[in-house]
Amino acid sequence: MFHPDSPLMKVLTWLSQLVEIQFWWVIGVLRGFIIAGIFPATFAMFATSRSLIRGGETFSIRKKFFESYKQDFKNANLVGYFWLAIEILVVVNFRSSLLLSGTIGTAFFWISYAVVVVWSLVGIYTIPVYSQFDIPLKELFRHVIVVMLSSPIHTLAMFIIFFIISWLIKKSLILLFLIAFAAVCDLIMRIANHRFKKIEKKITR
């Protein structure tokens, strides 16, 4: 039952890793006084999760987290706040569409709604793609859109996971403080990693 390779021990190890990753994420956010820390900490959380999922040599979660935090501090803030600025614009545009009536208003509503959904999905894919591929920042969003559009099943799975965890958080707020963000990150990264492996196989053929 308590053998290192038993299902129970694997689950307990996974949960303990989530707790530790989320702890360092909180420290990283506070270290950057929230505004400058939230995106570097989130990028570092995904990078750490990716390393755990990929396996290989054992490593210190803390060391890996802060190596990524420092290395990607500038890029994470540039990418994160660029995405956030566009997200705010498209949401404001969507809210404005609710004030219109008639055929034009309906058309504008659905177009605005589609833009909000697509750009939100871009946000979900951006960090995993950044963590996986060594590409210039100016080409990042182009690669994100290509991966996203070619992965409808993976995208749907990410949405389902997000809503399930959101529901669980409503039922038990303690999950929010212990593992919620790290769990979302881990599961999204697992789905993205599955897709990335398929892409890598196609490239190496």
XYZ file of N, CA and C in Angstrom:
615
model
N 0.826 -1.222 0.000
C 0.000 0.000 0.000
C 0.854 1.264 0.000
N 1.901 1.257 0.828
C 2.757 2.430 0.928
C 4.076 2.252 0.183
N 4.092 1.330 -0.760
C 5.268 1.156 -1.612
C 5.399 2.388 -2.501
N 6.633 2.876 -2.751
C 6.827 4.090 -3.553
C 6.138 4.075 -4.911
N 5.989 2.880 -5.498
C 5.376 2.775 -6.819
C 3.888 2.442 -6.772
N 3.316 2.395 -5.586
C 1.889 2.082 -5.468
C 1.054 3.280 -5.919
N -0.161 3.045 -6.422
C -1.031 4.144 -6.862
C -1.267 5.186 -5.772
N -1.459 4.719 -4.533
C -1.704 5.640 -3.422
C -0.527 6.574 -3.212
N 0.684 6.030 -3.201
C 1.871 6.848 -2.975
C 2.099 7.822 -4.128
N 1.782 7.379 -5.347
C 1.925 8.270 -6.501
C 0.975 9.456 -6.392
N -0.255 9.191 -5.955
C -1.234 10.266 -5.782
C -0.805 11.209 -4.666
N -0.349 10.654 -3.553
C 0.101 11.481 -2.428
C 1.316 12.323 -2.809
N 2.229 11.735 -3.584
C 3.405 12.479 -4.051
C 2.984 13.614 -4.962
N 2.057 13.324 -5.866
C 1.550 14.338 -6.787
C 0.889 15.486 -6.026
N 0.065 15.168 -5.035
C -0.606 16.202 -4.247
C 0.393 17.041 -3.458
N 1.409 16.396 -2.909
C 2.427 17.138 -2.151
C 3.207 18.072 -3.066
N 3.441 17.644 -4.296
C 4.122 18.499 -5.267
C 3.261 19.705 -5.628
N 1.956 19.488 -5.770
C 1.048 20.598 -6.064
C 1.048 21.621 -4.938
N 1.007 21.136 -3.702
C 1.028 22.037 -2.544
C 2.312 22.854 -2.535
N 3.441 22.200 -2.795
C 4.723 22.910 -2.786
C 4.812 23.918 -3.918
N 4.381 23.526 -5.120
C 4.423 24.443 -6.263
C 3.549 25.661 -6.000
N 2.345 25.436 -5.452
C 1.470 26.575 -5.177
C 2.069 27.476 -4.094
N 2.734 26.889 -3.122
C 3.384 27.681 -2.075
C 4.425 28.611 -2.683
N 5.282 28.059 -3.561
C 6.314 28.888 -4.180
C 5.709 29.896 -5.151
N 4.573 29.545 -5.747
C 3.881 30.498 -6.619
C 3.437 31.719 -5.816
N 2.866 31.483 -4.645
C 2.445 32.594 -3.776
C 3.650 33.441 -3.385
N 4.748 32.796 -3.013
C 5.971 33.521 -2.652
C 6.468 34.337 -3.834
N 6.429 33.750 -5.030
C 6.876 34.455 -6.232
C 6.028 35.668 -6.547
N 4.714 35.525 -6.381
C 3.802 36.651 -6.611
C 4.110 37.779 -5.640
N 4.267 37.448 -4.364
C 4.559 38.456 -3.342
C 5.944 39.061 -3.531
N 6.880 38.250 -4.003
C 8.246 38.727 -4.219
C 8.283 39.840 -5.266
N 7.372 39.771 -6.222
C 7.283 40.813 -7.244
C 6.237 41.856 -6.900
N 5.865 41.921 -5.617
C 4.847 42.873 -5.144
C 3.563 42.753 -5.965
N 3.186 41.543 -6.247
C 1.964 41.141 -6.955
C 1.983 41.590 -8.421
N 2.032 42.888 -8.673
C 1.947 43.402 -10.041
C 3.077 42.880 -10.917
N 4.293 42.926 -10.414
C 5.443 42.473 -11.201
C 5.757 40.999 -10.974
N 5.015 40.367 -10.060
C 5.342 38.985 -9.725
C 4.382 37.935 -10.223
N 3.137 38.326 -10.521
C 2.132 37.316 -10.835
C 2.424 36.550 -12.121
N 2.884 37.256 -13.160
C 3.166 36.548 -14.413
C 4.459 35.736 -14.360
N 5.567 36.282 -13.829
C 6.768 35.446 -13.691
C 6.520 34.207 -12.829
N 5.740 34.367 -11.754
C 5.442 33.226 -10.881
C 4.598 32.183 -11.609
N 3.660 32.647 -12.423
C 2.802 31.720 -13.170
C 3.591 30.994 -14.251
N 4.460 31.715 -14.955
C 5.319 31.083 -15.962
C 6.230 30.053 -15.305
N 6.775 30.404 -14.139
C 7.662 29.482 -13.416
C 6.899 28.248 -12.938
N 5.651 28.432 -12.546
C 4.826 27.310 -12.109
C 4.612 26.316 -13.254
N 4.337 26.829 -14.447
C 4.161 25.960 -15.610
C 5.470 25.270 -15.988
N 6.573 26.003 -15.932
C 7.873 25.416 -16.276
C 8.239 24.292 -15.308
N 7.950 24.504 -14.031
C 8.236 23.480 -13.019
C 7.353 22.254 -13.220
N 6.077 22.489 -13.490
C 5.156 21.381 -13.748
C 5.587 20.591 -14.976
N 6.034 21.296 -15.997
C 6.491 20.626 -17.223
C 7.654 19.696 -16.921
N 8.604 20.160 -16.119
C 9.768 19.337 -15.775
C 9.358 18.096 -14.986
N 8.387 18.253 -14.080
C 7.901 17.109 -13.305
C 7.179 16.104 -14.198
N 6.392 16.613 -15.132
C 5.634 15.741 -16.034
C 6.566 14.986 -16.971
N 7.570 15.686 -17.478
C 8.519 15.064 -18.407
C 9.390 14.013 -17.714
N 9.563 14.157 -16.418
C 10.343 13.172 -15.663
C 11.834 13.320 -15.896
N 12.558 12.237 -15.666
C 14.017 12.280 -15.790
C 14.658 12.386 -14.424
N 15.703 13.198 -14.324
C 16.427 13.340 -13.063
C 15.578 14.075 -12.022
N 15.776 13.691 -10.766
C 15.088 14.387 -9.678
C 15.703 15.774 -9.492
N 14.910 16.708 -9.031
C 15.392 18.074 -8.844
C 14.601 18.744 -7.728
N 15.148 19.842 -7.248
C 14.477 20.623 -6.217
C 13.399 21.482 -6.871
N 12.166 21.343 -6.436
C 11.075 22.148 -6.989
C 11.333 23.628 -6.747
N 11.793 23.949 -5.556
C 12.088 25.343 -5.229
C 13.152 25.916 -6.161
N 14.248 25.166 -6.355
C 15.342 25.640 -7.203
C 14.878 25.823 -8.639
N 14.156 24.840 -9.167
C 13.652 24.916 -10.536
C 12.705 26.091 -10.694
N 11.831 26.286 -9.719
C 10.850 27.366 -9.787
C 11.539 28.722 -9.884
N 12.484 28.975 -8.988
C 13.097 30.299 -8.964
C 14.128 30.504 -10.069
N 14.682 29.442 -10.605
C 15.530 29.578 -11.796
C 14.692 30.100 -12.958
N 13.534 29.505 -13.155
C 12.626 29.946 -14.210
C 12.082 31.342 -13.918
N 11.771 31.602 -12.663
C 11.233 32.906 -12.244
C 12.192 34.031 -12.622
N 13.467 33.841 -12.308
C 14.472 34.868 -12.603
C 14.763 34.957 -14.097
N 14.890 33.802 -14.740
C 15.246 33.762 -16.156
C 14.168 34.393 -17.040
N 12.906 34.146 -16.713
C 11.805 34.608 -17.561
C 11.073 35.816 -16.988
N 11.651 36.464 -15.999
C 10.963 37.568 -15.317
C 10.506 38.654 -16.299
N 11.415 39.114 -17.140
C 11.090 40.190 -18.081
C 10.106 39.723 -19.141
N 10.414 38.599 -19.783
C 9.547 38.098 -20.854
C 8.149 37.753 -20.348
N 8.078 37.185 -19.148
C 6.777 36.816 -18.585
C 5.896 38.045 -18.385
N 6.484 39.129 -17.907
C 5.712 40.356 -17.720
C 5.316 40.985 -19.051
N 6.223 40.953 -20.027
C 5.907 41.504 -21.352
C 4.759 40.736 -21.998
N 4.879 39.427 -22.021
C 3.848 38.583 -22.638
C 2.546 38.657 -21.844
N 2.650 38.556 -20.526
C 1.470 38.545 -19.676
C 0.658 39.820 -19.761
N 1.329 40.954 -19.680
C 0.587 42.214 -19.696
C 0.128 42.601 -21.095
N 0.834 42.133 -22.122
C 0.344 42.335 -23.495
C -0.966 41.577 -23.677
N -0.965 40.301 -23.244
C -2.193 39.501 -23.360
C -3.318 40.123 -22.533
N -3.014 40.558 -21.319
C -4.034 41.123 -20.435
C -4.630 42.401 -21.014
N -3.785 43.244 -21.619
C -4.269 44.496 -22.213
C -5.267 44.208 -23.335
N -4.929 43.245 -24.193
C -5.839 42.872 -25.279
C -7.111 42.249 -24.717
N -6.961 41.419 -23.682
C -8.124 40.774 -23.059
C -9.086 41.817 -22.497
N -8.564 42.837 -21.860
C -9.414 43.907 -21.318
C -10.155 44.614 -22.444
N -9.447 44.887 -23.542
C -10.064 45.564 -24.690
C -11.195 44.736 -25.291
N -10.963 43.434 -25.469
C -11.998 42.605 -26.100
C -13.192 42.404 -25.165
N -12.946 42.366 -23.857
C -14.055 42.237 -22.901
C -14.880 43.518 -22.869
N -14.207 44.669 -22.886
C -14.914 45.956 -22.931
C -15.735 46.049 -24.211
N -15.146 45.607 -25.319
C -15.847 45.604 -26.601
C -17.081 44.700 -26.537
N -16.923 43.545 -25.878
C -18.047 42.615 -25.723
C -19.150 43.238 -24.878
N -18.777 43.880 -23.779
C -19.780 44.520 -22.914
C -20.505 45.634 -23.659
N -19.769 46.333 -24.523
C -20.384 47.407 -25.311
C -21.413 46.850 -26.290
N -21.158 45.640 -26.792
C -22.080 45.033 -27.762
C -23.445 44.749 -27.142
N -23.502 44.622 -25.818
C -24.767 44.349 -25.137
C -25.699 45.556 -25.178
N -25.136 46.727 -25.456
C -25.937 47.949 -25.496
C -26.614 48.151 -26.839
N -26.172 47.391 -27.856
C -26.730 47.530 -29.198
C -27.941 46.623 -29.373
N -28.837 47.018 -30.254
C -30.034 46.216 -30.519
C -30.172 45.968 -32.016
N -31.121 45.125 -32.374
C -31.353 44.841 -33.782
C -30.379 43.818 -34.343
N -30.427 43.661 -35.658
C -29.584 42.675 -36.341
C -28.107 42.986 -36.183
N -27.769 44.266 -36.322
C -26.367 44.671 -36.189
C -25.871 44.386 -34.772
N -26.704 44.678 -33.793
C -26.332 44.424 -32.405
C -26.107 42.949 -32.136
N -26.986 42.104 -32.685
C -26.847 40.652 -32.507
C -25.565 40.138 -33.149
N -25.313 40.606 -34.378
C -24.099 40.185 -35.091
C -22.850 40.632 -34.338
N -22.869 41.875 -33.867
C -21.722 42.414 -33.138
C -21.500 41.653 -31.831
N -22.605 41.253 -31.191
C -22.527 40.486 -29.942
C -21.800 39.163 -30.163
N -22.206 38.404 -31.180
C -21.609 37.091 -31.411
C -20.167 37.179 -31.894
N -19.884 38.200 -32.682
C -18.493 38.399 -33.118
C -17.616 38.728 -31.913
N -18.104 39.633 -31.066
C -17.351 40.025 -29.870
C -17.181 38.848 -28.919
N -18.228 38.045 -28.791
C -18.177 36.866 -27.922
C -17.127 35.877 -28.420
N -17.099 35.664 -29.737
C -16.119 34.741 -30.330
C -14.697 35.230 -30.092
N -14.493 36.532 -30.215
C -13.161 37.108 -30.003
C -12.719 36.910 -28.553
N -13.638 37.111 -27.614
C -13.321 36.909 -26.191
C -12.913 35.461 -25.935
N -13.668 34.519 -26.482
C -13.374 33.093 -26.283
C -12.023 32.731 -26.878
N -11.788 33.165 -28.120
C -10.530 32.835 -28.803
C -9.338 33.425 -28.063
N -9.436 34.682 -27.659
C -8.299 35.315 -26.987
C -8.073 34.726 -25.596
N -9.140 34.303 -24.935
C -8.989 33.625 -23.642
C -8.274 32.289 -23.827
N -8.606 31.576 -24.906
C -7.922 30.319 -25.212
C -6.453 30.559 -25.530
N -6.182 31.654 -26.213
C -4.785 32.020 -26.491
C -4.027 32.167 -25.177
N -4.683 32.781 -24.191
C -4.053 32.936 -22.881
C -3.747 31.609 -22.214
N -4.661 30.628 -22.374
C -4.449 29.307 -21.776
C -3.263 28.604 -22.417
N -3.118 28.745 -23.729
C -2.054 28.046 -24.457
C -0.707 28.753 -24.402
N -0.705 30.064 -24.154
C 0.526 30.846 -24.281
C 1.661 30.336 -23.399
N 1.402 30.125 -22.113
C 2.485 29.727 -21.205
C 2.999 28.321 -21.513
N 2.124 27.327 -21.751
C 2.658 26.014 -22.137
C 3.513 26.054 -23.402
N 3.080 26.814 -24.406
C 3.862 26.921 -25.650
C 5.188 27.608 -25.381
N 5.163 28.664 -24.574
C 6.400 29.370 -24.222
C 7.356 28.439 -23.484
N 6.811 27.622 -22.577
C 7.644 26.709 -21.786
C 8.241 25.593 -22.635
N 7.525 25.212 -23.692
C 7.927 24.062 -24.487
C 8.891 24.402 -25.623
N 8.604 25.504 -26.325
C 9.350 25.814 -27.542
C 10.257 27.029 -27.364
N 11.434 26.937 -27.916
C 12.391 28.050 -27.874
C 12.158 28.924 -29.097
N 11.229 29.883 -28.972
C 10.871 30.737 -30.098
C 10.920 32.206 -29.677
N 11.211 33.114 -30.628
C 11.247 34.544 -30.311
C 9.873 35.030 -29.843
N 9.867 36.035 -28.986
C 8.602 36.549 -28.464
C 7.680 37.043 -29.572
N 8.257 37.651 -30.618
C 7.430 38.204 -31.688
C 6.684 37.117 -32.464
N 7.147 35.872 -32.364
C 6.492 34.762 -33.060
C 5.653 33.896 -32.119
N 5.660 34.233 -30.832
C 5.002 33.389 -29.831
C 3.512 33.226 -30.088
N 2.797 34.338 -30.261
C 1.352 34.257 -30.402
C 0.938 33.583 -31.707
N 1.755 33.702 -32.739
C 1.461 33.007 -33.997
C 1.524 31.500 -33.781
N 2.558 31.045 -33.070
C 2.682 29.618 -32.764
C 1.543 29.143 -31.855
N 1.169 29.990 -30.903
C 0.076 29.642 -29.989
C -1.214 29.399 -30.769
N -1.524 30.305 -31.693
C -2.760 30.187 -32.477
C -2.742 28.938 -33.351
N -1.579 28.637 -33.950
C -1.455 27.436 -34.789
C -1.698 26.174 -33.958
N -1.059 26.093 -32.795
C -1.226 24.922 -31.919
C -2.669 24.818 -31.441
N -3.247 25.943 -31.067
C -4.611 25.960 -30.543
C -5.621 25.488 -31.590
N -5.515 26.004 -32.802
C -6.465 25.653 -33.857
C -6.313 24.211 -34.325
N -5.122 23.658 -34.140
C -4.888 22.271 -34.568
C -5.172 21.266 -33.449
N -5.665 21.769 -32.306
C -5.874 20.893 -31.141
C -7.254 21.080 -30.521
N -8.345 20.894 -31.286
C -9.688 21.134 -30.728
C -10.036 20.229 -29.551
N -9.619 18.967 -29.601
C -9.932 18.034 -28.512
C -9.183 18.421 -27.243
N -7.909 18.786 -27.396
C -7.112 19.201 -26.241
C -7.670 20.493 -25.637
N -8.126 21.390 -26.517
C -8.704 22.650 -26.052
C -9.969 22.389 -25.237
N -10.816 21.498 -25.731
C -12.042 21.144 -25.014
C -11.714 20.531 -23.654
N -10.704 19.677 -23.621
C -10.289 19.043 -22.361
C -9.829 20.087 -21.350
N -9.102 21.104 -21.818
C -8.644 22.173 -20.930
C -9.825 22.929 -20.335
N -10.840 23.220 -21.165
C -12.030 23.909 -20.691
C -12.750 23.083 -19.624
N -12.891 21.793 -19.878
C -13.581 20.913 -18.936
C -12.861 20.891 -17.588
N -11.534 20.772 -17.632
C -10.738 20.760 -16.404
C -10.909 22.065 -15.630
N -10.868 23.181 -16.357
C -11.002 24.488 -15.721
C -12.339 24.602 -14.984
N -13.420 24.174 -15.632
C -14.741 24.296 -15.015
C -14.930 23.311 -13.864
N -14.364 22.118 -13.986
C -14.473 21.137 -12.898
C -13.768 21.644 -11.641
N -12.548 22.160 -11.823
C -11.801 22.662 -10.668
C -12.474 23.900 -10.081
N -13.051 24.757 -10.950
C -13.789 25.927 -10.465
C -14.968 25.485 -9.599
N -15.652 24.426 -10.022
C -16.786 23.896 -9.257
C -16.318 23.338 -7.917
N -15.192 22.622 -7.933
C -14.654 22.051 -6.698
C -14.240 23.144 -5.714
N -13.687 24.238 -6.237
C -13.277 25.355 -5.381
C -14.493 25.955 -4.673
N -15.615 26.077 -5.409
C -16.837 26.607 -4.808
C -17.326 25.713 -3.672
N -17.098 24.413 -3.823
C -17.526 23.461 -2.797
C -16.585 23.448 -1.594
N -15.308 23.730 -1.845
C -14.319 23.692 -0.760
C -13.241 24.738 -1.021
N -13.365 25.887 -0.349
C -12.427 26.985 -0.575
C -10.997 26.643 -0.171
N -10.839 25.640 0.685
C -9.489 25.271 1.114
C -8.643 24.804 -0.070
N -9.325 24.255 -1.105
C -8.604 23.835 -2.311
C -7.940 25.025 -2.990
N -8.609 26.188 -2.927
C -8.072 27.390 -3.548
C -6.730 27.756 -2.946
N -6.617 27.635 -1.635
C -5.397 28.040 -0.941
C -4.308 26.970 -0.988
N -4.699 25.707 -1.152
C -3.712 24.628 -1.115
C -3.185 24.225 -2.487
N -4.100 23.895 -3.411
C -3.612 23.318 -4.676
C -4.336 23.788 -5.936
N -5.358 24.629 -5.829
C -6.205 24.925 -6.992
C -5.422 25.425 -8.202
N -4.608 26.471 -8.016
C -3.872 27.044 -9.149
C -2.850 26.055 -9.694
N -2.156 25.377 -8.785
C -1.157 24.396 -9.209
C -1.814 23.222 -9.923
N -3.017 22.830 -9.483
C -3.730 21.720 -10.120
C -4.161 22.084 -11.532
N -4.702 23.293 -11.701
C -5.071 23.763 -13.043
C -3.849 23.777 -13.946
N -2.764 24.335 -13.436
C -1.505 24.406 -14.180
C -1.027 23.009 -14.574
N -1.009 22.098 -13.616
C -0.511 20.743 -13.857
C -1.338 20.019 -14.913
N -2.647 20.073 -14.789
C -3.511 19.341 -15.713
C -3.492 19.951 -17.111
N -3.464 21.286 -17.190
C -3.347 21.937 -18.496
C -2.019 21.579 -19.146
N -0.956 21.563 -18.347
C 0.366 21.235 -18.874
C 0.423 19.787 -19.339
N -0.269 18.895 -18.658
C -0.298 17.489 -19.073
C -0.990 17.332 -20.431
N -2.102 18.041 -20.595
C -2.820 17.987 -21.870
C -1.970 18.597 -22.978
N -1.370 19.764 -22.688
C -0.516 20.425 -23.676
C 0.687 19.554 -24.021
N 1.266 18.921 -23.021
C 2.432 18.066 -23.241
C 2.091 16.889 -24.153
N 0.887 16.346 -23.987
C 0.423 15.255 -24.855
C 0.360 15.728 -26.302
N -0.135 16.946 -26.493
C -0.222 17.513 -27.843
C 1.164 17.816 -28.398
N 2.036 18.358 -27.555
C 3.389 18.706 -28.001
C 4.165 17.477 -28.455
N 3.964 16.357 -27.773
C 4.652 15.120 -28.163
C 4.239 14.691 -29.563
N 2.948 14.855 -29.878
C 2.473 14.511 -31.215
C 3.088 15.433 -32.266
N 3.202 16.713 -31.916
C 3.811 17.678 -32.835
C 5.272 17.334 -33.066
N 5.985 16.989 -31.992
C 7.400 16.631 -32.101
C 7.601 15.388 -32.963
N 6.687 14.415 -32.861
C 6.785 13.206 -33.680
C 6.622 13.535 -35.161
N 5.686 14.456 -35.461
C 5.475 14.849 -36.856
C 6.699 15.569 -37.414
N 7.330 16.392 -36.562
C 8.497 17.161 -37.000
C 9.680 16.249 -37.279
N 9.850 15.205 -36.445
C 11.014 14.318 -36.565
C 10.848 13.228 -37.621
N 9.668 13.127 -38.216
C 9.462 12.103 -39.253
C 10.248 12.437 -40.524
